MMTF fields as JSON, N, C-alpha, C and O atoms, coordinates in Angstrom:
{
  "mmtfVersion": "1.0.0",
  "mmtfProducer": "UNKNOWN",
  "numBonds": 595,
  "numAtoms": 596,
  "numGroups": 149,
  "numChains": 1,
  "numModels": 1,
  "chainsPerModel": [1],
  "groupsPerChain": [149],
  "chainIdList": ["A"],
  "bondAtomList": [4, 2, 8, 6, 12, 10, 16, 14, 20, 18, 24, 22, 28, 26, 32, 30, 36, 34, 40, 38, 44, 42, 48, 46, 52, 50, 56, 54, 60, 58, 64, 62, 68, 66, 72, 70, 76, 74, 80, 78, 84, 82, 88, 86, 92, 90, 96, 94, 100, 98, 104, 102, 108, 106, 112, 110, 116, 114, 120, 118, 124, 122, 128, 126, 132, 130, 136, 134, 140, 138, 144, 142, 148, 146, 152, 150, 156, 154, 160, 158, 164, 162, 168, 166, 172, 170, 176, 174, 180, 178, 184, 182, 188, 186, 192, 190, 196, 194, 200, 198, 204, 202, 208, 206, 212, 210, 216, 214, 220, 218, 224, 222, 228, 226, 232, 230, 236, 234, 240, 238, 244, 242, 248, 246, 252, 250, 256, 254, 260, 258, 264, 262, 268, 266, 272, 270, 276, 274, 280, 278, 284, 282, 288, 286, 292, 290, 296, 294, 300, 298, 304, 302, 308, 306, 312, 310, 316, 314, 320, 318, 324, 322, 328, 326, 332, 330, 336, 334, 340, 338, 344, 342, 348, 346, 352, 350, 356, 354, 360, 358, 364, 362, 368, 366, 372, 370, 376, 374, 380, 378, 384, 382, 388, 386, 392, 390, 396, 394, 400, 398, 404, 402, 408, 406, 412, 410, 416, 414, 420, 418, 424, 422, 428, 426, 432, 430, 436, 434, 440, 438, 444, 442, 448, 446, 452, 450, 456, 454, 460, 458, 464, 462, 468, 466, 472, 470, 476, 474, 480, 478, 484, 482, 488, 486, 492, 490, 496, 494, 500, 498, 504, 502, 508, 506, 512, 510, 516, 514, 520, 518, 524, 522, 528, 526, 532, 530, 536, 534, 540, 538, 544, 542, 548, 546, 552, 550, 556, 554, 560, 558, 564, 562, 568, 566, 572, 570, 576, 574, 580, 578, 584, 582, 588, 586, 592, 590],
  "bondOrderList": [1, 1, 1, 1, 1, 1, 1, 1, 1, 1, 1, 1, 1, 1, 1, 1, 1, 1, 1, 1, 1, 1, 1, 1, 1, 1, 1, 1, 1, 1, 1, 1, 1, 1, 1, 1, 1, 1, 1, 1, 1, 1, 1, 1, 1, 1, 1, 1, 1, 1, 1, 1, 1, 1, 1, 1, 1, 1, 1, 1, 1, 1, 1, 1, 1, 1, 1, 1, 1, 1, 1, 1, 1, 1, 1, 1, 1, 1, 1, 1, 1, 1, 1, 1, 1, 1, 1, 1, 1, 1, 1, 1, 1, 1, 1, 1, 1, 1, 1, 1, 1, 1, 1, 1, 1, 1, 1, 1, 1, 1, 1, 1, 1, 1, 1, 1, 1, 1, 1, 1, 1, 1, 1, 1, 1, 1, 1, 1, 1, 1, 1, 1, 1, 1, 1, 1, 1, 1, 1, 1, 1, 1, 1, 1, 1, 1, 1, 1],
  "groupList": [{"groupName": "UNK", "atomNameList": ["N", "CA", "C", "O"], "elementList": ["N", "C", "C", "O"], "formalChargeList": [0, 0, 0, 0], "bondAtomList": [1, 0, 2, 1, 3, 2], "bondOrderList": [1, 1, 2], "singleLetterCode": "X", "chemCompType": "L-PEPTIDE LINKING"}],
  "groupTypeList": [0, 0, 0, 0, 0, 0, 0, 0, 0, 0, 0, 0, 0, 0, 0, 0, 0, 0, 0, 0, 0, 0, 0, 0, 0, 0, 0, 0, 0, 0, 0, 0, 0, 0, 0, 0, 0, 0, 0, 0, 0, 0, 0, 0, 0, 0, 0, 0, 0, 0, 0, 0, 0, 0, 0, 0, 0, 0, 0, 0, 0, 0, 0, 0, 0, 0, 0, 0, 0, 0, 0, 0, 0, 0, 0, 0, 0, 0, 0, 0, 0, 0, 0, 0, 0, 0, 0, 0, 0, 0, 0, 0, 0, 0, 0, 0, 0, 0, 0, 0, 0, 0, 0, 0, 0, 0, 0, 0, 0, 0, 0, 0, 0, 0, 0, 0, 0, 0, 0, 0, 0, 0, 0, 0, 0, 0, 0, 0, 0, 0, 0, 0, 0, 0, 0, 0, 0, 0, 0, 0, 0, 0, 0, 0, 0, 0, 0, 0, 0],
  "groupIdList": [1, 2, 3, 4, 5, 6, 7, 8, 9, 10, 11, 12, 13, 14, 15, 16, 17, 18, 19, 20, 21, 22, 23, 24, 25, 26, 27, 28, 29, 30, 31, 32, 33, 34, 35, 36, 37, 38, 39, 40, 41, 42, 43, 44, 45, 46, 47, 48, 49, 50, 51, 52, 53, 54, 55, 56, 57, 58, 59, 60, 61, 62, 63, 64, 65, 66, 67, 68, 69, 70, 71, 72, 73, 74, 75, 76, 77, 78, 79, 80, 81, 82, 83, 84, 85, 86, 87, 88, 89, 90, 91, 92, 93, 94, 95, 96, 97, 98, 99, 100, 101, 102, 103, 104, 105, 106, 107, 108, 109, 110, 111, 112, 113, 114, 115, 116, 117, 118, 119, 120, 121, 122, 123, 124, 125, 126, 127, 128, 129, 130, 131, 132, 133, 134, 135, 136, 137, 138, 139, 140, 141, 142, 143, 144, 145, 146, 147, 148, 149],
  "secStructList": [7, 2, 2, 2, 2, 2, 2, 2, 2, 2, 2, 2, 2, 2, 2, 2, 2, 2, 2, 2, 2, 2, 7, 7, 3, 3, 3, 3, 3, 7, 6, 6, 6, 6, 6, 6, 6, 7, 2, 2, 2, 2, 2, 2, 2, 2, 2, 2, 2, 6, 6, 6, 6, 2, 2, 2, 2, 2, 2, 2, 2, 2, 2, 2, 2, 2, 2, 6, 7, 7, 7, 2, 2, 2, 2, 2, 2, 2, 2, 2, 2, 2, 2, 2, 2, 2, 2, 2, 2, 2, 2, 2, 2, 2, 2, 2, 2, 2, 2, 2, 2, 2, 2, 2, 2, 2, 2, 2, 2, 2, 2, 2, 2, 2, 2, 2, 2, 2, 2, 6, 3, 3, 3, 3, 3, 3, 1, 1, 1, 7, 1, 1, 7, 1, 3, 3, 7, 1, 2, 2, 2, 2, 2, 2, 2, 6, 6, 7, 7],
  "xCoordList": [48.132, 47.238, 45.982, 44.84, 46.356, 44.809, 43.983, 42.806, 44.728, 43.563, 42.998, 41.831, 43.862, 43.191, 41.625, 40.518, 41.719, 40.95, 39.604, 38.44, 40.103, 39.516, 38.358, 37.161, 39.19, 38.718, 37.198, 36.013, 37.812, 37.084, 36.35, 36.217, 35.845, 34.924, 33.863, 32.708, 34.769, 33.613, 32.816, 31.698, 33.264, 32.737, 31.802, 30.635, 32.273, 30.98, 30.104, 28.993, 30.15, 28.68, 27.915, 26.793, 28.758, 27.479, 27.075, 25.867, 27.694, 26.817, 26.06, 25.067, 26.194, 25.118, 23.612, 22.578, 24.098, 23.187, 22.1, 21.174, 22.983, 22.524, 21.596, 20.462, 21.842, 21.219, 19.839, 19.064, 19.56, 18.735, 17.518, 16.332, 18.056, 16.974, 16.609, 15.655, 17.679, 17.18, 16.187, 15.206, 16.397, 15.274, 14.667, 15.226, 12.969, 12.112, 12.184, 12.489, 12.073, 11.503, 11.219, 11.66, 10.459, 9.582, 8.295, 7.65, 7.692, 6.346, 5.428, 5.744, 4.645, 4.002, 2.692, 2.044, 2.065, 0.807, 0.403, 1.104, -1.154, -1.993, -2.489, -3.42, -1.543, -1.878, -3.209, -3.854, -3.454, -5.132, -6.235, -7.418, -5.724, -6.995, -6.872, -7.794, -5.219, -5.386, -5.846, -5.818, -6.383, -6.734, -8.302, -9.064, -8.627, -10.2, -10.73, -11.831, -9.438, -10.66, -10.177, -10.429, -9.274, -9.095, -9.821, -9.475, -10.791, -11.753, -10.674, -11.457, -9.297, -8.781, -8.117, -7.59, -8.047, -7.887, -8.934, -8.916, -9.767, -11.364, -11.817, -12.313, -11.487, -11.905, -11.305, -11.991, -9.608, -9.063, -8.996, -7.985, -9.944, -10.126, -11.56, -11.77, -12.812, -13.588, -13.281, -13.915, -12.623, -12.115, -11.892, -12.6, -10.477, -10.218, -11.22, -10.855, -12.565, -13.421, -14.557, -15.135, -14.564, -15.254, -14.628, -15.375, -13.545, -12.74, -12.61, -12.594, -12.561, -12.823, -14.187, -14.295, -14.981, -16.51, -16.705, -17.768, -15.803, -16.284, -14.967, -15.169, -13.824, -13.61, -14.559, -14.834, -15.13, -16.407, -17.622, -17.943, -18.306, -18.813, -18.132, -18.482, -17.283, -16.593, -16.542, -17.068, -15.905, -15.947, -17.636, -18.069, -18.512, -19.725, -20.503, -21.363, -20.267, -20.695, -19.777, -20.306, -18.55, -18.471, -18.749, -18.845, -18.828, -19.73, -20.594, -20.553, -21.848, -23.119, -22.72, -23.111, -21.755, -21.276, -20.703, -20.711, -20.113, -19.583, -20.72, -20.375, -21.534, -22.319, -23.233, -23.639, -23.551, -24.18, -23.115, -23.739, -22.208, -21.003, -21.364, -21.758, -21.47, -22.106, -20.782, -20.794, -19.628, -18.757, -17.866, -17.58, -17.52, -16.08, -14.915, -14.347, -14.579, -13.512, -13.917, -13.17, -14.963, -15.454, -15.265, -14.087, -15.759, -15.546, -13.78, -13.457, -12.851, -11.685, -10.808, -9.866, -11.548, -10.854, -11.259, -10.721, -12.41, -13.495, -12.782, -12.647, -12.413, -11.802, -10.211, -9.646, -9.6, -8.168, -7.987, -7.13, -9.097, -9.153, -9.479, -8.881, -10.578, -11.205, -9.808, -9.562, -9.015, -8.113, -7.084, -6.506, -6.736, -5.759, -6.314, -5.636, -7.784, -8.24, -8.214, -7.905, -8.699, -8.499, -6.903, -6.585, -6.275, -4.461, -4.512, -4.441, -4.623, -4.365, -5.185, -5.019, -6.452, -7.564, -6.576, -6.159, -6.281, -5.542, -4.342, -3.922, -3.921, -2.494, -2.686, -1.897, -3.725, -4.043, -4.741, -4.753, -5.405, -5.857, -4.722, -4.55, -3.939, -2.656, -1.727, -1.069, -1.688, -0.875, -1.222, -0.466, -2.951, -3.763, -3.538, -3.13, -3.614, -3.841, -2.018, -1.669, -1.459, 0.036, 0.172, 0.72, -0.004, 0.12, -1.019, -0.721, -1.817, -3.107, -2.343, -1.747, -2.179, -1.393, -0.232, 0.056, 0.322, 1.932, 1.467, 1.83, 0.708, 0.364, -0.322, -0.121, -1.19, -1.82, -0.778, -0.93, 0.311, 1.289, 2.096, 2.396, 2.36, 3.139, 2.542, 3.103, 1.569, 0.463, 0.69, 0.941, 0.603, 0.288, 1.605, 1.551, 3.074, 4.382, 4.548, 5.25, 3.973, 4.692, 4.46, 5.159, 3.108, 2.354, 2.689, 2.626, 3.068, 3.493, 5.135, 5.767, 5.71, 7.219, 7.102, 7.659, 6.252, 6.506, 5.798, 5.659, 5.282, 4.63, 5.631, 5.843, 6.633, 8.289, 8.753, 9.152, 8.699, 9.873, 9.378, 10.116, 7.753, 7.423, 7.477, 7.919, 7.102, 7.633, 8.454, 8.591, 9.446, 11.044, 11.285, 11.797, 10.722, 10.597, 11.501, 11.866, 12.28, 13.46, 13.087, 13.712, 11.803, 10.993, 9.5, 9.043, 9.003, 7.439, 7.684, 8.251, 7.407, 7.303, 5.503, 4.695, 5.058, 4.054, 3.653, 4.577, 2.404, 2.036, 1.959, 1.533, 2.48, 2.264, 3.529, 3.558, 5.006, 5.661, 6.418, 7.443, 5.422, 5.709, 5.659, 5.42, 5.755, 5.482, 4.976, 4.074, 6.011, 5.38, 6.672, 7.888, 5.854, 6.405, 6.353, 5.778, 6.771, 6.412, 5.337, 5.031, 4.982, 4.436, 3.182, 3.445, 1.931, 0.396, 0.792, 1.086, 0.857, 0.356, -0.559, 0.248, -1.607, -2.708, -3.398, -3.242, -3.976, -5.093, -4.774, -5.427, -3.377, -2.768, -2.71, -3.104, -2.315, -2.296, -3.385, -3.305, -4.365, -5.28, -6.193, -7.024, -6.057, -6.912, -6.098, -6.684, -4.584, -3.978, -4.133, -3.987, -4.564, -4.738, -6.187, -6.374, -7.077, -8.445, -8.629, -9.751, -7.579, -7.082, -6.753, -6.979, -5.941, -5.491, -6.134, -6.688, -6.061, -6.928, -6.425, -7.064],
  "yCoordList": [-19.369, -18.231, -18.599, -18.346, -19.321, -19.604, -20.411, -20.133, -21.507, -22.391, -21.51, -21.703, -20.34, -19.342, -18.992, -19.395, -18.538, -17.749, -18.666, -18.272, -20.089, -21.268, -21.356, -21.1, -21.737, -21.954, -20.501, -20.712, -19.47, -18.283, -18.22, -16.999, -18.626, -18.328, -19.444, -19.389, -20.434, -21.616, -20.942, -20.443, -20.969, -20.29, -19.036, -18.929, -18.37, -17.343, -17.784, -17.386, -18.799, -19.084, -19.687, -19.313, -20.813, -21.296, -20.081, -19.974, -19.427, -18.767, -17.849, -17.427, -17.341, -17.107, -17.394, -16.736, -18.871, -19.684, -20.562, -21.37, -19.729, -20.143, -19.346, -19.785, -17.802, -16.984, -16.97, -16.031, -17.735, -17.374, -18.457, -18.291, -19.518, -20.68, -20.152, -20.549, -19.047, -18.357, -17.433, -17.419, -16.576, -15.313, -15.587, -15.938, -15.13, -15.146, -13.97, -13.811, -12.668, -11.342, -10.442, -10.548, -9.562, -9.001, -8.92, -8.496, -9.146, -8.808, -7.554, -6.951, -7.402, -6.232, -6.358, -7.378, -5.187, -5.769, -4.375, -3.434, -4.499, -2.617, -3.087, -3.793, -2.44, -2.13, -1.92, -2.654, -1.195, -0.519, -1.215, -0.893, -2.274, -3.089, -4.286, -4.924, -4.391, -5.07, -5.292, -6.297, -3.562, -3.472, -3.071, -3.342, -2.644, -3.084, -4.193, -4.439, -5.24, -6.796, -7.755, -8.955, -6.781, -7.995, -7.744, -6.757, -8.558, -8.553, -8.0, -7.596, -7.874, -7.312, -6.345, -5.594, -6.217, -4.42, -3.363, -2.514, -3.583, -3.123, -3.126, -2.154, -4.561, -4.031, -2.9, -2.064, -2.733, -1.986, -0.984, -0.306, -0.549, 1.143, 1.494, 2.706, 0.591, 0.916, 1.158, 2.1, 0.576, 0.721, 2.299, 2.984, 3.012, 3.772, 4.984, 6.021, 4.841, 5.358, 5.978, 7.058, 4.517, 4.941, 5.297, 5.07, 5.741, 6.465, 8.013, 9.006, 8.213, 9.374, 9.694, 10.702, 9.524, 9.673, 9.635, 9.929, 9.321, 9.238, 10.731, 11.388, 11.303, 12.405, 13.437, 14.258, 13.393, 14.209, 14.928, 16.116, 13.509, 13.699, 14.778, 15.931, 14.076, 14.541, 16.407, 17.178, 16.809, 18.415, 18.65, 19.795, 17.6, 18.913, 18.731, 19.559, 17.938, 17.976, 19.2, 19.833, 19.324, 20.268, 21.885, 22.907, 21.808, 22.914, 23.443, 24.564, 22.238, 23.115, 23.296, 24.216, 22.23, 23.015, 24.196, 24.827, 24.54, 25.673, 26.861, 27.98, 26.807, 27.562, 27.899, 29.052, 26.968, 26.997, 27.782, 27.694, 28.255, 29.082, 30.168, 30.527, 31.304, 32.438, 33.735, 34.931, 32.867, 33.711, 33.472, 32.391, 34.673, 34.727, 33.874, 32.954, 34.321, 33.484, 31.601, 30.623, 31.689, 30.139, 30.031, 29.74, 30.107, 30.334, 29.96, 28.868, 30.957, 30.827, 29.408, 28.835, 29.1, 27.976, 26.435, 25.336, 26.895, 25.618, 25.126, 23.999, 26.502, 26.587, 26.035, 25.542, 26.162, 25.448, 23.984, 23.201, 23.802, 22.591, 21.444, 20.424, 22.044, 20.786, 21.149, 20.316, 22.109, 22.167, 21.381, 20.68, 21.344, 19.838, 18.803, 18.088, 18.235, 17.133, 16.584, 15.54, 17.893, 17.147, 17.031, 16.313, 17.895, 17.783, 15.939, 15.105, 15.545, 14.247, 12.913, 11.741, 13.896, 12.803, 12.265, 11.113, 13.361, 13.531, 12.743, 11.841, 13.011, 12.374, 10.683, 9.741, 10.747, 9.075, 8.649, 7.425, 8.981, 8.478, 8.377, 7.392, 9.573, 9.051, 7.927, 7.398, 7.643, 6.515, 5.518, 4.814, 5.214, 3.901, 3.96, 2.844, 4.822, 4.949, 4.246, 3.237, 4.935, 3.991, 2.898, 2.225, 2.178, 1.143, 0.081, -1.054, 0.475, -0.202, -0.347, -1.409, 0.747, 0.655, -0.101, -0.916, -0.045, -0.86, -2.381, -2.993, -3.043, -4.218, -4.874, -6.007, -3.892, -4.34, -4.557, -5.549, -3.751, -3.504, -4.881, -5.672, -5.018, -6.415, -7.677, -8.298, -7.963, -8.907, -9.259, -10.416, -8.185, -7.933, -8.113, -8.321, -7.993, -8.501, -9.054, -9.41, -10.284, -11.506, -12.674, -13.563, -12.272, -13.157, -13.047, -13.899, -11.731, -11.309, -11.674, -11.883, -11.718, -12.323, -13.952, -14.413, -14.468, -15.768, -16.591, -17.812, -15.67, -15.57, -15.266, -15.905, -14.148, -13.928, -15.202, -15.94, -15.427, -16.679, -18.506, -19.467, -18.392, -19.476, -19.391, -20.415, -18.127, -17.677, -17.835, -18.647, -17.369, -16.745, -15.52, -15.303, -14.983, -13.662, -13.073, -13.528, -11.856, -10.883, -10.019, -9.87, -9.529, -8.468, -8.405, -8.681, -7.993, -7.161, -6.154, -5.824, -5.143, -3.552, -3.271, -4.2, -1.568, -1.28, -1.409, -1.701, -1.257, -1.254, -0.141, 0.035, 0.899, 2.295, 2.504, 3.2, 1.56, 1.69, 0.991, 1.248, 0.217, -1.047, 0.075, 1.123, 0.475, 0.965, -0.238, -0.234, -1.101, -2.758, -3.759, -3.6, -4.763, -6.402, -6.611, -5.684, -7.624, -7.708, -9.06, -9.703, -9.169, -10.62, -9.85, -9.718, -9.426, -9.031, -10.103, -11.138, -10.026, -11.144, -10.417, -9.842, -9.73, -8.583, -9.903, -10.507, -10.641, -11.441, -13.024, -13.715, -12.994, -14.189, -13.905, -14.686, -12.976, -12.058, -11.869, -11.631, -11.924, -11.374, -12.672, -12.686, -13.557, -14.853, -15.329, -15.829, -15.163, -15.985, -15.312, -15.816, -13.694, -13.021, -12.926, -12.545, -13.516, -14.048, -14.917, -15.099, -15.759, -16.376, -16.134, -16.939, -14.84, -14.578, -13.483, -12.493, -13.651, -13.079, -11.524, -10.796],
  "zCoordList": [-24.053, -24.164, -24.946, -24.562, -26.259, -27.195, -26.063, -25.835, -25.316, -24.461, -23.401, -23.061, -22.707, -21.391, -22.631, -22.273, -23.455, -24.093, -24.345, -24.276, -24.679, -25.39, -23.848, -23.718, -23.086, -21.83, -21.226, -20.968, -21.214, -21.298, -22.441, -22.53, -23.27, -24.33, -23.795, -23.375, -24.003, -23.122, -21.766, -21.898, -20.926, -19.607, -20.037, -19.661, -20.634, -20.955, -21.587, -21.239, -22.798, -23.476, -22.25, -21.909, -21.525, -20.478, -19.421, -19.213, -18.935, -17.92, -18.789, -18.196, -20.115, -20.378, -21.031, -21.148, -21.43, -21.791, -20.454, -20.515, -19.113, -17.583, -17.537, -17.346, -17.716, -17.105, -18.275, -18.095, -19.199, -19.819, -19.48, -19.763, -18.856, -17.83, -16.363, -15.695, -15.934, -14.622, -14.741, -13.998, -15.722, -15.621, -17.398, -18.438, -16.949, -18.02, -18.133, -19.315, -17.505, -17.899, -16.803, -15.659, -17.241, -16.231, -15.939, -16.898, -15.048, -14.554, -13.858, -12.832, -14.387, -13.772, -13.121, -13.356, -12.093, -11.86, -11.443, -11.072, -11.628, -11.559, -10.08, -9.692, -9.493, -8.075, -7.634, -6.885, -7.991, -7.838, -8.346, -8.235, -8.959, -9.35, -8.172, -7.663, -7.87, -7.095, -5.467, -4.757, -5.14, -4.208, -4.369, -3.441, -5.145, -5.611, -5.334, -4.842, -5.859, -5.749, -4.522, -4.41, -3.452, -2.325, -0.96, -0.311, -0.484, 0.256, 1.704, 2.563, 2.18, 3.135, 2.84, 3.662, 1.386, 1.306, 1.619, 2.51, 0.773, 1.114, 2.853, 3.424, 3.547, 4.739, 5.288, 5.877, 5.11, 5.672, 5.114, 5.294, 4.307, 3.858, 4.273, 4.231, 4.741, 4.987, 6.904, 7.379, 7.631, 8.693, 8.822, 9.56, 7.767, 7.348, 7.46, 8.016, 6.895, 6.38, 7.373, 7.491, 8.121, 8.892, 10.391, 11.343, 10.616, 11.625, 10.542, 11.269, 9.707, 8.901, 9.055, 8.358, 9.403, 9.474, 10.968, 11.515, 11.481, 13.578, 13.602, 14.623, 12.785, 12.837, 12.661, 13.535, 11.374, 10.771, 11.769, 11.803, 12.753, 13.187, 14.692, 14.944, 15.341, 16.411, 16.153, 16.955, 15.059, 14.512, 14.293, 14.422, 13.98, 13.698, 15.218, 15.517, 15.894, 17.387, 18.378, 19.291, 18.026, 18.791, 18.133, 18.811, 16.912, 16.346, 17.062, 17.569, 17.169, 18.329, 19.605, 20.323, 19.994, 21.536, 21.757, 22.814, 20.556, 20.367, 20.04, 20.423, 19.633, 19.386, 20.542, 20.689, 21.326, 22.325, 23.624, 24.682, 23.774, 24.426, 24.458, 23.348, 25.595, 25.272, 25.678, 25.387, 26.508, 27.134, 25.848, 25.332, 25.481, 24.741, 25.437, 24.85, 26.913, 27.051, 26.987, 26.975, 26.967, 27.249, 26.127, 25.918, 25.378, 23.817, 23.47, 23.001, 23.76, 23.307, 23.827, 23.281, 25.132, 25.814, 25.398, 25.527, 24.866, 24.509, 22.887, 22.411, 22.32, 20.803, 20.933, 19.957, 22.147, 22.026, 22.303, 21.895, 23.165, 23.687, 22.425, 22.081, 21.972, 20.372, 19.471, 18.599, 19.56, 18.597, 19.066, 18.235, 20.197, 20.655, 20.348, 19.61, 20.754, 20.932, 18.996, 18.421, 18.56, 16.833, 15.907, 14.959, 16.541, 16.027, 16.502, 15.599, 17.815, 18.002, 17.912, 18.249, 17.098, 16.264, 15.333, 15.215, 14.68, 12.786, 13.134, 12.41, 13.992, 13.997, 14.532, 14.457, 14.946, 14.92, 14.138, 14.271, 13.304, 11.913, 10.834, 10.115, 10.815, 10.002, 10.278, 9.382, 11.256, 12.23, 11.672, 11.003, 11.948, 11.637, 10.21, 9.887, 9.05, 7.593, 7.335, 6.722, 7.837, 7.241, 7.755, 6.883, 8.776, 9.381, 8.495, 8.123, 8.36, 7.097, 6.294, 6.11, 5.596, 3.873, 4.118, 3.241, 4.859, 5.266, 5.173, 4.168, 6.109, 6.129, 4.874, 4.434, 4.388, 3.116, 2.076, 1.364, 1.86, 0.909, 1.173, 0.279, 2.369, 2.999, 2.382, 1.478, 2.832, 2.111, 0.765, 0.426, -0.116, -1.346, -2.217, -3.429, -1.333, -1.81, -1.852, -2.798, -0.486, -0.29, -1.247, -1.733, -1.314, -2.487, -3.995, -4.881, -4.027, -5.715, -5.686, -6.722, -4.39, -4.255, -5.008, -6.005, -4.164, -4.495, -5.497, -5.429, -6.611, -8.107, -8.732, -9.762, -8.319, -9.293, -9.127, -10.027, -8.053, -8.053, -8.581, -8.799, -8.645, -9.614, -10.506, -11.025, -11.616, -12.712, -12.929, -13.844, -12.454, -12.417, -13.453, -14.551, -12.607, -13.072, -12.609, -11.524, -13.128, -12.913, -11.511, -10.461, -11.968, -10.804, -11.396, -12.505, -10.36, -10.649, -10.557, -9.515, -11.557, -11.557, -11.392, -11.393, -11.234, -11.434, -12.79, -13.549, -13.365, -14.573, -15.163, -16.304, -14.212, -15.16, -16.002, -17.016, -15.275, -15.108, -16.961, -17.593, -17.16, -18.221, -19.59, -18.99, -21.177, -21.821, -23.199, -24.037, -22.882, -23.593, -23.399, -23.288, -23.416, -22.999, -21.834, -21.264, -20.973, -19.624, -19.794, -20.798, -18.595, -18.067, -16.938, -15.743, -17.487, -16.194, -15.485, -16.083, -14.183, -12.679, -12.544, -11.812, -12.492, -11.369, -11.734, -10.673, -12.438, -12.221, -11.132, -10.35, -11.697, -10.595, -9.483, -8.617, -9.261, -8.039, -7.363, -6.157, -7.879, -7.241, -7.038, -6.13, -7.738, -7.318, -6.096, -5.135, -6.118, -5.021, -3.432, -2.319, -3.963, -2.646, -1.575, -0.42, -2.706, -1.871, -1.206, -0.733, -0.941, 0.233, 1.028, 1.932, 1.405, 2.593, 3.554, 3.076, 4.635, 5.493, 5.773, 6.533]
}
């Protein structure tokens, strides 16, 4: 029994004297800065932006067509029709807006994945998320992401 124990005391100091060469900590990174400074985040919100602005326009153009309508029923038919045609504007701008954010977000993991794992870092959390200690990547992060397209 003393050697089961002898044996088990041993085994626990090393694996935990293991786990302390596997993981350094945690890492965090401010999202939002990190999409401030990456030249394919930015494209893909000005993309964004400006399909938000070809909506904009699309509603104040049919404004004057609408105004220019003199029959009520023309009027009411003219009013259901832009109201379909913009339900399935919106619903394809939301489409494109998650599919953006999805890919950008993708991007933006893979690279901060394989910064945990040169580190050896536990995880990356957000930075709002941190209250103190932790390991900033947003600047590593963000130099390594101006590389990618």
């Amino acid at each position: 029994m003393k050697r089961f124990i002898a044996v088990l005391m041993i085994t626990l100091s090393i694996m935990i004297s293991n786990s302390a060469v596997f993981a350094s900590g945690l890492g965090y990174v401010d999202y939002e800065k990190v999409i401030e400074n990456c030249s394919f985040a930015l494209n893909a919100k000005k993309k964004l932006d400006s399909k938000a602005i070809e909506i904009k326009q699309y509603m104040f153009d049919k404004e004057k067509e609408y105004e220019a309508i003199q029959s009520p029923v023309q009027k009411q038919n003219f009013q259901d029709k832009v109201t379909a045609e913009m339900k399935s504007k919106q619903a394809e701008y939301m489409r494109m807006q998650a599919k953006t954010e999805q890919e950008v977000f993708t991007k933006i993991r893979e690279v901060a994945t394989k910064i945990m794992v040169e580190q050896k870092l536990d995880a990356i959390i957000s930075d709002k998320a941190v209250f103190c200690g932790g390991v900033d990547i947003t600047n590593t992060l963000i130099d390594r992401l101006k590389g990618v397209k």
